[in-house]
Short mmCIF file of C-alpha atoms and ligand atoms in Angstrom, two decimals:
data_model
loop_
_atom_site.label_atom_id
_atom_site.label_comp_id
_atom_site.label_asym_id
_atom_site.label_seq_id
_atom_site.Cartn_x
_atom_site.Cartn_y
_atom_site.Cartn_z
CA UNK A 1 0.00 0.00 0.00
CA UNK A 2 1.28 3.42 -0.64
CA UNK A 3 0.43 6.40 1.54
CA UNK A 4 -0.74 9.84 0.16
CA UNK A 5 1.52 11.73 2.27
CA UNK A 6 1.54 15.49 2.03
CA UNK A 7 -1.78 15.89 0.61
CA UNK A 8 -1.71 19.93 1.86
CA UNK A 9 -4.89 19.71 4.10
CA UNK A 10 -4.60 22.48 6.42
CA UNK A 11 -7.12 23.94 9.37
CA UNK A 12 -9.08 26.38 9.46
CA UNK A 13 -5.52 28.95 10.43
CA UNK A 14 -3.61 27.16 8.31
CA UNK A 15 -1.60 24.87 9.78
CA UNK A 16 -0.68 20.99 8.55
CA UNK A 17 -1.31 17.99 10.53
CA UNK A 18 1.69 16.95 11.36
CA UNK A 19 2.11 14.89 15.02
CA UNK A 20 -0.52 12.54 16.26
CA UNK A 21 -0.02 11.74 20.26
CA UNK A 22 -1.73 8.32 21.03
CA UNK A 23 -2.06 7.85 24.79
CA UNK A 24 -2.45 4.39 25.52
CA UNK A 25 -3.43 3.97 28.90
CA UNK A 26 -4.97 6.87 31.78
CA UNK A 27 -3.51 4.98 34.75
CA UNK A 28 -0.07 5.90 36.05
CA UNK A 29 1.85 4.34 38.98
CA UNK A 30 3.21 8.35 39.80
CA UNK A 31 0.85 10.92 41.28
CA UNK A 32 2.54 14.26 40.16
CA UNK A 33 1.28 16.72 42.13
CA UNK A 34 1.11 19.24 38.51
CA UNK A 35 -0.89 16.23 36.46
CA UNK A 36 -2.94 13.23 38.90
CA UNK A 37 -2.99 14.93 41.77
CA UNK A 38 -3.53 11.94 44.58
CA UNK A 39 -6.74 13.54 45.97
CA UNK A 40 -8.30 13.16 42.96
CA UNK A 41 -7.08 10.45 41.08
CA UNK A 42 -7.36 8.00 45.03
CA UNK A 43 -8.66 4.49 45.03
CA UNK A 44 -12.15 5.82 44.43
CA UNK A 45 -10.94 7.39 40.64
CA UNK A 46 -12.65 5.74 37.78
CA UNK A 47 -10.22 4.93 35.28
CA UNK A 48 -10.83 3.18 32.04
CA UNK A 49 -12.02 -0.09 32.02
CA UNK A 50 -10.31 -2.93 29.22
CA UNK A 51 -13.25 -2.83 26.93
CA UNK A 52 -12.88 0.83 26.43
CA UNK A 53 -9.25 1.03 25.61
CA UNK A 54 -8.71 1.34 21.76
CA UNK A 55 -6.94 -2.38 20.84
CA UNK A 56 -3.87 -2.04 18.96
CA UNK A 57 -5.20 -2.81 15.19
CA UNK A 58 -7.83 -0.04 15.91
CA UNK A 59 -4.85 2.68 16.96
CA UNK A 60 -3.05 1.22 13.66
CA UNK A 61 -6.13 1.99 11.44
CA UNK A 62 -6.50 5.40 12.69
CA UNK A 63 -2.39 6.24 12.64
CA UNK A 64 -2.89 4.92 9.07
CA UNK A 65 -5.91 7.67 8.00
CA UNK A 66 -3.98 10.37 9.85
CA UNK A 67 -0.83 9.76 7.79
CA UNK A 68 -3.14 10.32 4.50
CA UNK A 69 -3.82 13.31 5.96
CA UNK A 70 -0.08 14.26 6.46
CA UNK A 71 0.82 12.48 9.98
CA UNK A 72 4.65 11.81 10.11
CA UNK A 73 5.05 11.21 13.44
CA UNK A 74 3.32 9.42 16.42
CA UNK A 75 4.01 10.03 20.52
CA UNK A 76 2.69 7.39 22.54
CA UNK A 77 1.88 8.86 25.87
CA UNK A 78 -0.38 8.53 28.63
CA UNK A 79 -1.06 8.03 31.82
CA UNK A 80 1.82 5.64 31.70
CA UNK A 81 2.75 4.13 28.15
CA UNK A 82 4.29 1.41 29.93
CA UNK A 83 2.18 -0.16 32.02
CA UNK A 84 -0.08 -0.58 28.79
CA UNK A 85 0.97 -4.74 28.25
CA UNK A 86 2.75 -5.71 25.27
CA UNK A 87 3.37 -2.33 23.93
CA UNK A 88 6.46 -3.89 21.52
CA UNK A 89 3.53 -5.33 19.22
CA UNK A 90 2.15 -1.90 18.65
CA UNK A 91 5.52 -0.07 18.11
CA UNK A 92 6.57 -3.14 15.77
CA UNK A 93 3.03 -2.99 13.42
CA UNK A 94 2.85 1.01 13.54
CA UNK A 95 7.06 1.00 12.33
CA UNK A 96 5.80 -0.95 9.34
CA UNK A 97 4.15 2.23 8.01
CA UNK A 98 6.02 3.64 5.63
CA UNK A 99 8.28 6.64 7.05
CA UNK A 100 6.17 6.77 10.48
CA UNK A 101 8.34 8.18 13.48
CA UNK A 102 7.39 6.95 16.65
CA UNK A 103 8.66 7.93 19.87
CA UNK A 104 7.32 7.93 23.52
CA UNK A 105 6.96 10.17 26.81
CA UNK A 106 7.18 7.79 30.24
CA UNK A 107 8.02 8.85 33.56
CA UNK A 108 10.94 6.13 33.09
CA UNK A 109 9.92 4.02 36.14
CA UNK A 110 9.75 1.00 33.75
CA UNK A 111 11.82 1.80 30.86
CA UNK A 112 15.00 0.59 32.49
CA UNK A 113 13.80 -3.32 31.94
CA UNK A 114 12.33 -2.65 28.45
CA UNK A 115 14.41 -0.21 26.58
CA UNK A 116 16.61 -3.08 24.64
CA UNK A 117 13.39 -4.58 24.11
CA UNK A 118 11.16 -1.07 22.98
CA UNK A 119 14.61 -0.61 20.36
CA UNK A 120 14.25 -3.97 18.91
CA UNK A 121 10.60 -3.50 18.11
CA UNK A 122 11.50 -0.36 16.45
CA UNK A 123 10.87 3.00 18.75
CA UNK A 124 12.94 5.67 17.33
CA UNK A 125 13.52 8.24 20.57
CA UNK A 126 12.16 8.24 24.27
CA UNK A 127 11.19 11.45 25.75
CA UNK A 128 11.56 11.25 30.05
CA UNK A 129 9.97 12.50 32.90
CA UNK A 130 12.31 13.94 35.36
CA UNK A 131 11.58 17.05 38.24
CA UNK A 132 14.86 16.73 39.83
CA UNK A 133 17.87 14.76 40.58
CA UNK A 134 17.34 15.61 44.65
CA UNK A 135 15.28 12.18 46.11
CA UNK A 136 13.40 14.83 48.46
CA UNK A 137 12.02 16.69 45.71
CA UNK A 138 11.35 13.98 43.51
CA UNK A 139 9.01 12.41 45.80
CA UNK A 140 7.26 15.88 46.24
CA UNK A 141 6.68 16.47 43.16
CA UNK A 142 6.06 13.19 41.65
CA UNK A 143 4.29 11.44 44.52
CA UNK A 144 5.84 8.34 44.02
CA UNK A 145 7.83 5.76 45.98
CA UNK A 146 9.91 4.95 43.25
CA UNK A 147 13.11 6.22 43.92
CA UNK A 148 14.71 8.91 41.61
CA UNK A 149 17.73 6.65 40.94
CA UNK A 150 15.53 4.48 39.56
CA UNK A 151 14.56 6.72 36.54
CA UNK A 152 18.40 8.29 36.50
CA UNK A 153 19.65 4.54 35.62
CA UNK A 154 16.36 4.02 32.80
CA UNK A 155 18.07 7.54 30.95
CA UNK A 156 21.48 5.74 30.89
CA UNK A 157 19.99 2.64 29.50
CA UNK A 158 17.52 4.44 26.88
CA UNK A 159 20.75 5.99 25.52
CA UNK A 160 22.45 2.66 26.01
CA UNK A 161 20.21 1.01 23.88
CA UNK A 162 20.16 3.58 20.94
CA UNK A 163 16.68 5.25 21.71
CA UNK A 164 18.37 8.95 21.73
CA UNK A 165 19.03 11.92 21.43
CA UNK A 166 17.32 11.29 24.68
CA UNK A 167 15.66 13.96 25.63
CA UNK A 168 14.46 14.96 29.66
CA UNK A 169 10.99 16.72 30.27
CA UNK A 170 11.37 19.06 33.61
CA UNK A 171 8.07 20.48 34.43
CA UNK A 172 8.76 23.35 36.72
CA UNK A 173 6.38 24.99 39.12
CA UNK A 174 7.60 27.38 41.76
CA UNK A 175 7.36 26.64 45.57
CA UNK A 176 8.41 22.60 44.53
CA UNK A 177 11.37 22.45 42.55
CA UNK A 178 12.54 25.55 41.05
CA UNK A 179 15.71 24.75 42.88
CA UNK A 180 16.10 21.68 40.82
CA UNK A 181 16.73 23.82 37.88
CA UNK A 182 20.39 24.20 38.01
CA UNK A 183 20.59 20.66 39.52
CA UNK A 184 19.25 19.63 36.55
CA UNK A 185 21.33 21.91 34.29
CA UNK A 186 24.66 20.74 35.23
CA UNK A 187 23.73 17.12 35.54
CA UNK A 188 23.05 16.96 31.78
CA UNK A 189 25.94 19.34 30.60
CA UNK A 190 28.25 17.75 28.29
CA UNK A 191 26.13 14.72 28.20
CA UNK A 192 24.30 13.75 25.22
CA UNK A 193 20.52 14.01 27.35
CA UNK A 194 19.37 17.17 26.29
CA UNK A 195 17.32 19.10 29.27
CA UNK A 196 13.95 20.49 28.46
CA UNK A 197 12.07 22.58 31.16
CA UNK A 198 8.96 23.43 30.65
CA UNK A 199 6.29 26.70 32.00
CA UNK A 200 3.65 24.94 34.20
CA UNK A 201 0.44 24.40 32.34
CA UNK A 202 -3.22 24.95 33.54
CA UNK A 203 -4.10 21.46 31.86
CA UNK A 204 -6.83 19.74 33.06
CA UNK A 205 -8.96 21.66 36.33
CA UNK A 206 -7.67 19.19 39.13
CA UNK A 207 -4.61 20.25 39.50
CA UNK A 208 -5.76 23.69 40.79
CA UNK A 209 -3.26 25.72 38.93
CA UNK A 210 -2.41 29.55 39.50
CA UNK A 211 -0.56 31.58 37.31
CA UNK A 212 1.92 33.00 40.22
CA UNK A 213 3.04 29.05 40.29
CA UNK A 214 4.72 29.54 36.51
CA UNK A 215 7.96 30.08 35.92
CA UNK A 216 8.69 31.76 32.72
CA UNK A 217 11.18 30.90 30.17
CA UNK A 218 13.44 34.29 30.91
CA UNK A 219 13.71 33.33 34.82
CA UNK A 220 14.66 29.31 34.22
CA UNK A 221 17.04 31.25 31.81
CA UNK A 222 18.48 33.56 33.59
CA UNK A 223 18.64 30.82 36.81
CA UNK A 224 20.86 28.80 35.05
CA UNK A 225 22.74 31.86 33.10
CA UNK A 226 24.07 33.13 36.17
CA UNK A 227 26.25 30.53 36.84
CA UNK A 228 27.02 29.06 33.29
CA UNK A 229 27.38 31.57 30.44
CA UNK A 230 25.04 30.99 27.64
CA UNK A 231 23.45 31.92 24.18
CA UNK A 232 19.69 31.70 22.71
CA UNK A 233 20.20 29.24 19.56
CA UNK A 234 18.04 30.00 16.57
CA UNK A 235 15.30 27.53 15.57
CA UNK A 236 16.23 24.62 13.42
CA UNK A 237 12.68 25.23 11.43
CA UNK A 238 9.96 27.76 11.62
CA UNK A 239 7.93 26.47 14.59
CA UNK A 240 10.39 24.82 16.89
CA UNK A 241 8.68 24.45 19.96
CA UNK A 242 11.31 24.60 22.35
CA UNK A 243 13.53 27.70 22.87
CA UNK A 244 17.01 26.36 22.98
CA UNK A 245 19.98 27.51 24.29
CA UNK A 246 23.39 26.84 24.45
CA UNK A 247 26.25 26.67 26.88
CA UNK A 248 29.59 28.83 25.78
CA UNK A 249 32.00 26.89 27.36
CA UNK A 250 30.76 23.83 24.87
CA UNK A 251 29.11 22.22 27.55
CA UNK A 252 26.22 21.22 25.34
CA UNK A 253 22.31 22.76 25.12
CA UNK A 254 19.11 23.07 26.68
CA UNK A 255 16.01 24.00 25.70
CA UNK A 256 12.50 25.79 27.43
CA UNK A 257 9.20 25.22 26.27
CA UNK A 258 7.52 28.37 26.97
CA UNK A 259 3.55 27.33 26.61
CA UNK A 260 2.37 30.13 28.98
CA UNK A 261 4.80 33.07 28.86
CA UNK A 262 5.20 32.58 25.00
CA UNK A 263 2.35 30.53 23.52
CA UNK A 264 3.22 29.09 19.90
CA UNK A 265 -0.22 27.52 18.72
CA UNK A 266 0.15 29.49 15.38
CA UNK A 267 2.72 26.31 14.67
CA UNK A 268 0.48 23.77 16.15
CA UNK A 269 0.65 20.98 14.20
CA UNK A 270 -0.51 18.21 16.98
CA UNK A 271 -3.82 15.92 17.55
CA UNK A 272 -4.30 13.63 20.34
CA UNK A 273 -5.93 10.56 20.46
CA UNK A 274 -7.11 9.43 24.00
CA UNK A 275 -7.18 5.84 24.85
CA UNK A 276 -10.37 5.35 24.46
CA UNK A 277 -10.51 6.55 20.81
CA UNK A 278 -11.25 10.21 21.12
CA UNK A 279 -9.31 12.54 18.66
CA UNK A 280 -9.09 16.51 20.21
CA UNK A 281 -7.32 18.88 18.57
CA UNK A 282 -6.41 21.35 21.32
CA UNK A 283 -4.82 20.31 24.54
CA UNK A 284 -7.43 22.16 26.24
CA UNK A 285 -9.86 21.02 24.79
CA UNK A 286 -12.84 20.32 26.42
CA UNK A 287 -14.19 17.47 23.94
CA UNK A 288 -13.31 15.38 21.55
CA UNK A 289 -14.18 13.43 18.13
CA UNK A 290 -15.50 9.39 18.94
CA UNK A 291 -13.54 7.40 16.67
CA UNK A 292 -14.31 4.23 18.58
CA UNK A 293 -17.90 4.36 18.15
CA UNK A 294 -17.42 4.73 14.73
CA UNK A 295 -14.58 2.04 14.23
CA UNK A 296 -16.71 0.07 16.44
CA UNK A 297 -19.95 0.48 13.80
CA UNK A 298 -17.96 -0.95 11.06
CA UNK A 299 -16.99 1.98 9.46
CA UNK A 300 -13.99 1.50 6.79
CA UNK A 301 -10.93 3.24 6.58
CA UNK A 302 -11.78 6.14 4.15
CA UNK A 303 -14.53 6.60 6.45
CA UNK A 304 -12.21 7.44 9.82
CA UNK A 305 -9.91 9.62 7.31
CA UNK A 306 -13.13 11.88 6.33
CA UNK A 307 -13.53 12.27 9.70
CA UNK A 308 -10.33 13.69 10.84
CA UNK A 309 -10.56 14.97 7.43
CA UNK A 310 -13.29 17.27 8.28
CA UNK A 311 -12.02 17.99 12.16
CA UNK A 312 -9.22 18.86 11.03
CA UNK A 313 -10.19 21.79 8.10
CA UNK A 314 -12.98 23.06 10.97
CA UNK A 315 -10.08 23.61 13.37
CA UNK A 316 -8.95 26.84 14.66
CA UNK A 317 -7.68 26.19 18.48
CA UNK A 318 -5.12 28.63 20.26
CA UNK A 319 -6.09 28.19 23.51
CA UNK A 320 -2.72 29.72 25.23
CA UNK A 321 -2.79 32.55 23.22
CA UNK A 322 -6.24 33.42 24.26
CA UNK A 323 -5.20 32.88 27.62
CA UNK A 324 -2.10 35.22 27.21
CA UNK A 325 -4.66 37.77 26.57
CA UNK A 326 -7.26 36.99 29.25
CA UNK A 327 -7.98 38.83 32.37
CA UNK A 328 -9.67 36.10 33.58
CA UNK A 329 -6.91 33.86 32.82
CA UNK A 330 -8.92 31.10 32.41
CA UNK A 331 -10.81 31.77 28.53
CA UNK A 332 -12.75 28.42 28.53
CA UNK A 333 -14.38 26.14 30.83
CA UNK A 334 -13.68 22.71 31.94
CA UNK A 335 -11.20 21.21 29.91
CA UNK A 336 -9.70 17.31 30.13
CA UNK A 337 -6.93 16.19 31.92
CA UNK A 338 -3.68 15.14 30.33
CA UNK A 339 -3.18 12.00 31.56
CA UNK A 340 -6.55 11.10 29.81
CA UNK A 341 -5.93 12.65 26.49
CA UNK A 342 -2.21 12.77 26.31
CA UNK A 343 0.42 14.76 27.21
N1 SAM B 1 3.55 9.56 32.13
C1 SAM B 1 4.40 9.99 31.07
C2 SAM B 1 5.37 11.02 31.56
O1 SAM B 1 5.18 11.61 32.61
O2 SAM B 1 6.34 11.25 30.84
C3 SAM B 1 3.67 10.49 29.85
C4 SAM B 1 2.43 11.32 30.07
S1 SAM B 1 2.69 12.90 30.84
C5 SAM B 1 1.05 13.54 30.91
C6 SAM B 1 3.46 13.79 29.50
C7 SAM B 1 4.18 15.06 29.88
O3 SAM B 1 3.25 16.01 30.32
C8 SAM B 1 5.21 14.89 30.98
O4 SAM B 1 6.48 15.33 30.53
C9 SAM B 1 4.68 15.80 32.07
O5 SAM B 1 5.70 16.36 32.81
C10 SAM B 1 3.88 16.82 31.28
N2 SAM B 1 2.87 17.50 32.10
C11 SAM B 1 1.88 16.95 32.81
N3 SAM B 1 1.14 17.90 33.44
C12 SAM B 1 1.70 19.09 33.09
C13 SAM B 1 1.40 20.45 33.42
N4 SAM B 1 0.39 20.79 34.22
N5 SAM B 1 2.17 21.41 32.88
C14 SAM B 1 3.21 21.09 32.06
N6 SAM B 1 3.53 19.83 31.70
C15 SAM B 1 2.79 18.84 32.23
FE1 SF4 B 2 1.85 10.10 35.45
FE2 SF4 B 2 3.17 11.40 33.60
FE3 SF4 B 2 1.07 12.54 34.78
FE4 SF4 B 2 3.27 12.19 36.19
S1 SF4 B 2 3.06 13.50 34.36
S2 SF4 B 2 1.18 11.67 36.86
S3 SF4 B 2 4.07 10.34 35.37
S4 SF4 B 2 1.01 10.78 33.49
FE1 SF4 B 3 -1.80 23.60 20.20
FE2 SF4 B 3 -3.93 24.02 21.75
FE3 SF4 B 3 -1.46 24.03 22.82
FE4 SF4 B 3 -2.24 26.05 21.24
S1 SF4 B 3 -3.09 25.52 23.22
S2 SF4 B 3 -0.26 24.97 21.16
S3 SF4 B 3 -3.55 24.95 19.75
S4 SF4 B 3 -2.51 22.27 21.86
#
């Protein structure tokens, strides 16, 4: 079969689709405080039941009508891709599409055991969760009792194992670890993990989120200028998401993704697919498009790509820019949370 790749659709602000995210699971074994926060997501949370989770030919047959529509590259994500079972089938049937990336966001808890395994089946890059290097502050943060070494050692054998340029997600949110920055900073210099902190997010509504709890891209800057000398790098293309910087002593480069302070939806090029078959186009969104149901009625392939098809022209989200210019600083109403749709 050949794919019609580049077939120019474009939403309603003109912008390709470019990225699906598939979260596979909305169970986690962390609580971070910033995404599941433990009062809500307790014993008594109702997560996904087995019958509701998208099987793995139906996630093929929908990465398969996105890439018609100009798809390249697939996240999975979560909750916790990991403790989805037998996630080396899936990354082995979705790498036989022709030209598909596919890379993955975990909290690295697990990925120590299966990286050799996750490379043989084909995953191109991992992307890991990691608040700081200081065991304290990990457990604050991430509300876990897996210890911090634990995901240190899973980094080393991602690399190890050929799934980099591995790449380290810092989410940073004053008052909890905003003295992890530089911790951070000089634990990945002149390594070949590159660093990416990123401005707390109002995702979701449980995690209770105030603006005075960001910390913009010029102060993790500036933190970690002060005590090692550095440049702003220009983009490698026109909507790099991250703001990267680099070290002049050649001790390597970081980068800041700088959602609130400096929202960049005008590049947006991302849909999300929730585990139980949902497609949004907007982070924030508040709902999404059932592509279950309609997998589930028997509907053929041409039929899910008309779908997205037609989501995708009528789209026109930019929810953090409207929220750059809000008073209210909240522009819409109840919105999902990420470990259900993807993050
Ligand atoms: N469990 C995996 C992990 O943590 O890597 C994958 C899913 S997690 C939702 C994906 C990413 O979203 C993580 O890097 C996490 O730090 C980020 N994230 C979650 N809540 C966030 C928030 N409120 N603001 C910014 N980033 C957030
Ligand atoms: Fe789990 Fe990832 Fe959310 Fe943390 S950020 S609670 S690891 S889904
Ligand atoms: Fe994309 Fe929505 Fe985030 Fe803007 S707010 S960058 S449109 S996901």
């Amino acid at each position: 079969m050949t794919n019609d790749y580049g077939s120019g659709l474009l939403d309603a602000r003109g912008r390709p689709l470019r990225d699906l995210r598939i979260s596979l699971t909305d169970r986690c074994n962390f609580r971070c405080v910033y995404c599941m926060p433990r009062e809500t997501f307790g014993p008594d949370h109702a997560f996904l039941t087995s019958d509701r989770l998208l099987s793995f030919d139906e996630i093929e047959r929908i990465t398969r009508a996105s890439m018609r529509l100009g798809v390249r590259k697939v996240r999975l994500t979560g909750g916790e891709p990991l403790l989805r079972d037998d996630i080396e089938t899936l990354i082995a049937s979705l790498k036989k599409l022709d030209g598909l990336e596919v890379a993955m966001t975990t909290n690295g808890a697990l990925l120590g055991d299966r990286a050799v395994a996750l490379a043989r089946a084909g995953l191109d890059r991992v992307t890991v969760s990691l608040d700081s290097t200081d065991p304290e502050t990990f457990r604050r943060m991430s509300d876990t009792r897996v210890p911090v070494a634990r995901v240190l050692g899973s980094i080393d054998a991602a690399a190890a194992a050929g799934l980099g340029p591995v790449k380290v997600n810092v989410v940073v949110r004053r008052g909890v670890n905003e003295n992890s920055v530089l911790d951070l900073a000089r634990t990945f210099r002149r390594s070949p993990v590159t660093v990416r902190f990123i401005e707390y997010m109002d995702v979701g509504s449980t995690n209770r989120w105030q603006h005075d709890q960001v910390i913009g891209a010029a102060e993790i800057a500036s933190t970690i200028g002060a005590e090692f000398p550095l440049e702003p790098v220009p983009p490698r293309y026109a909507g790099e998401v991250a703001r990267r910087y680099r070290y002049l002593d050649g001790g390597g480069e970081f980068g800041i993704i700088a959602s609130v302070t400096r929202p960049f939806c005008g590049d947006c090029t991302r849909a999300r697919l929730s585990a139980d078959g949902q497609v949004y186009t907007c982070l924030f969104a508040g709902s999404g498009t059932d592509l279950r149901a309609l997998i589930r009625s028997g509907a053929d392939d041409d039929a899910i790509e008309n779908t997205l098809r037609r989501l995708w022209s009528a789209r026109s989200d930019r929810y953090s820019e409207l929220r750059s210019h809000s008073a209210d600083e909240s522009p819409i109403g109840p919105r999902v949370e990420m470990s259900y749709i993807g993050g």
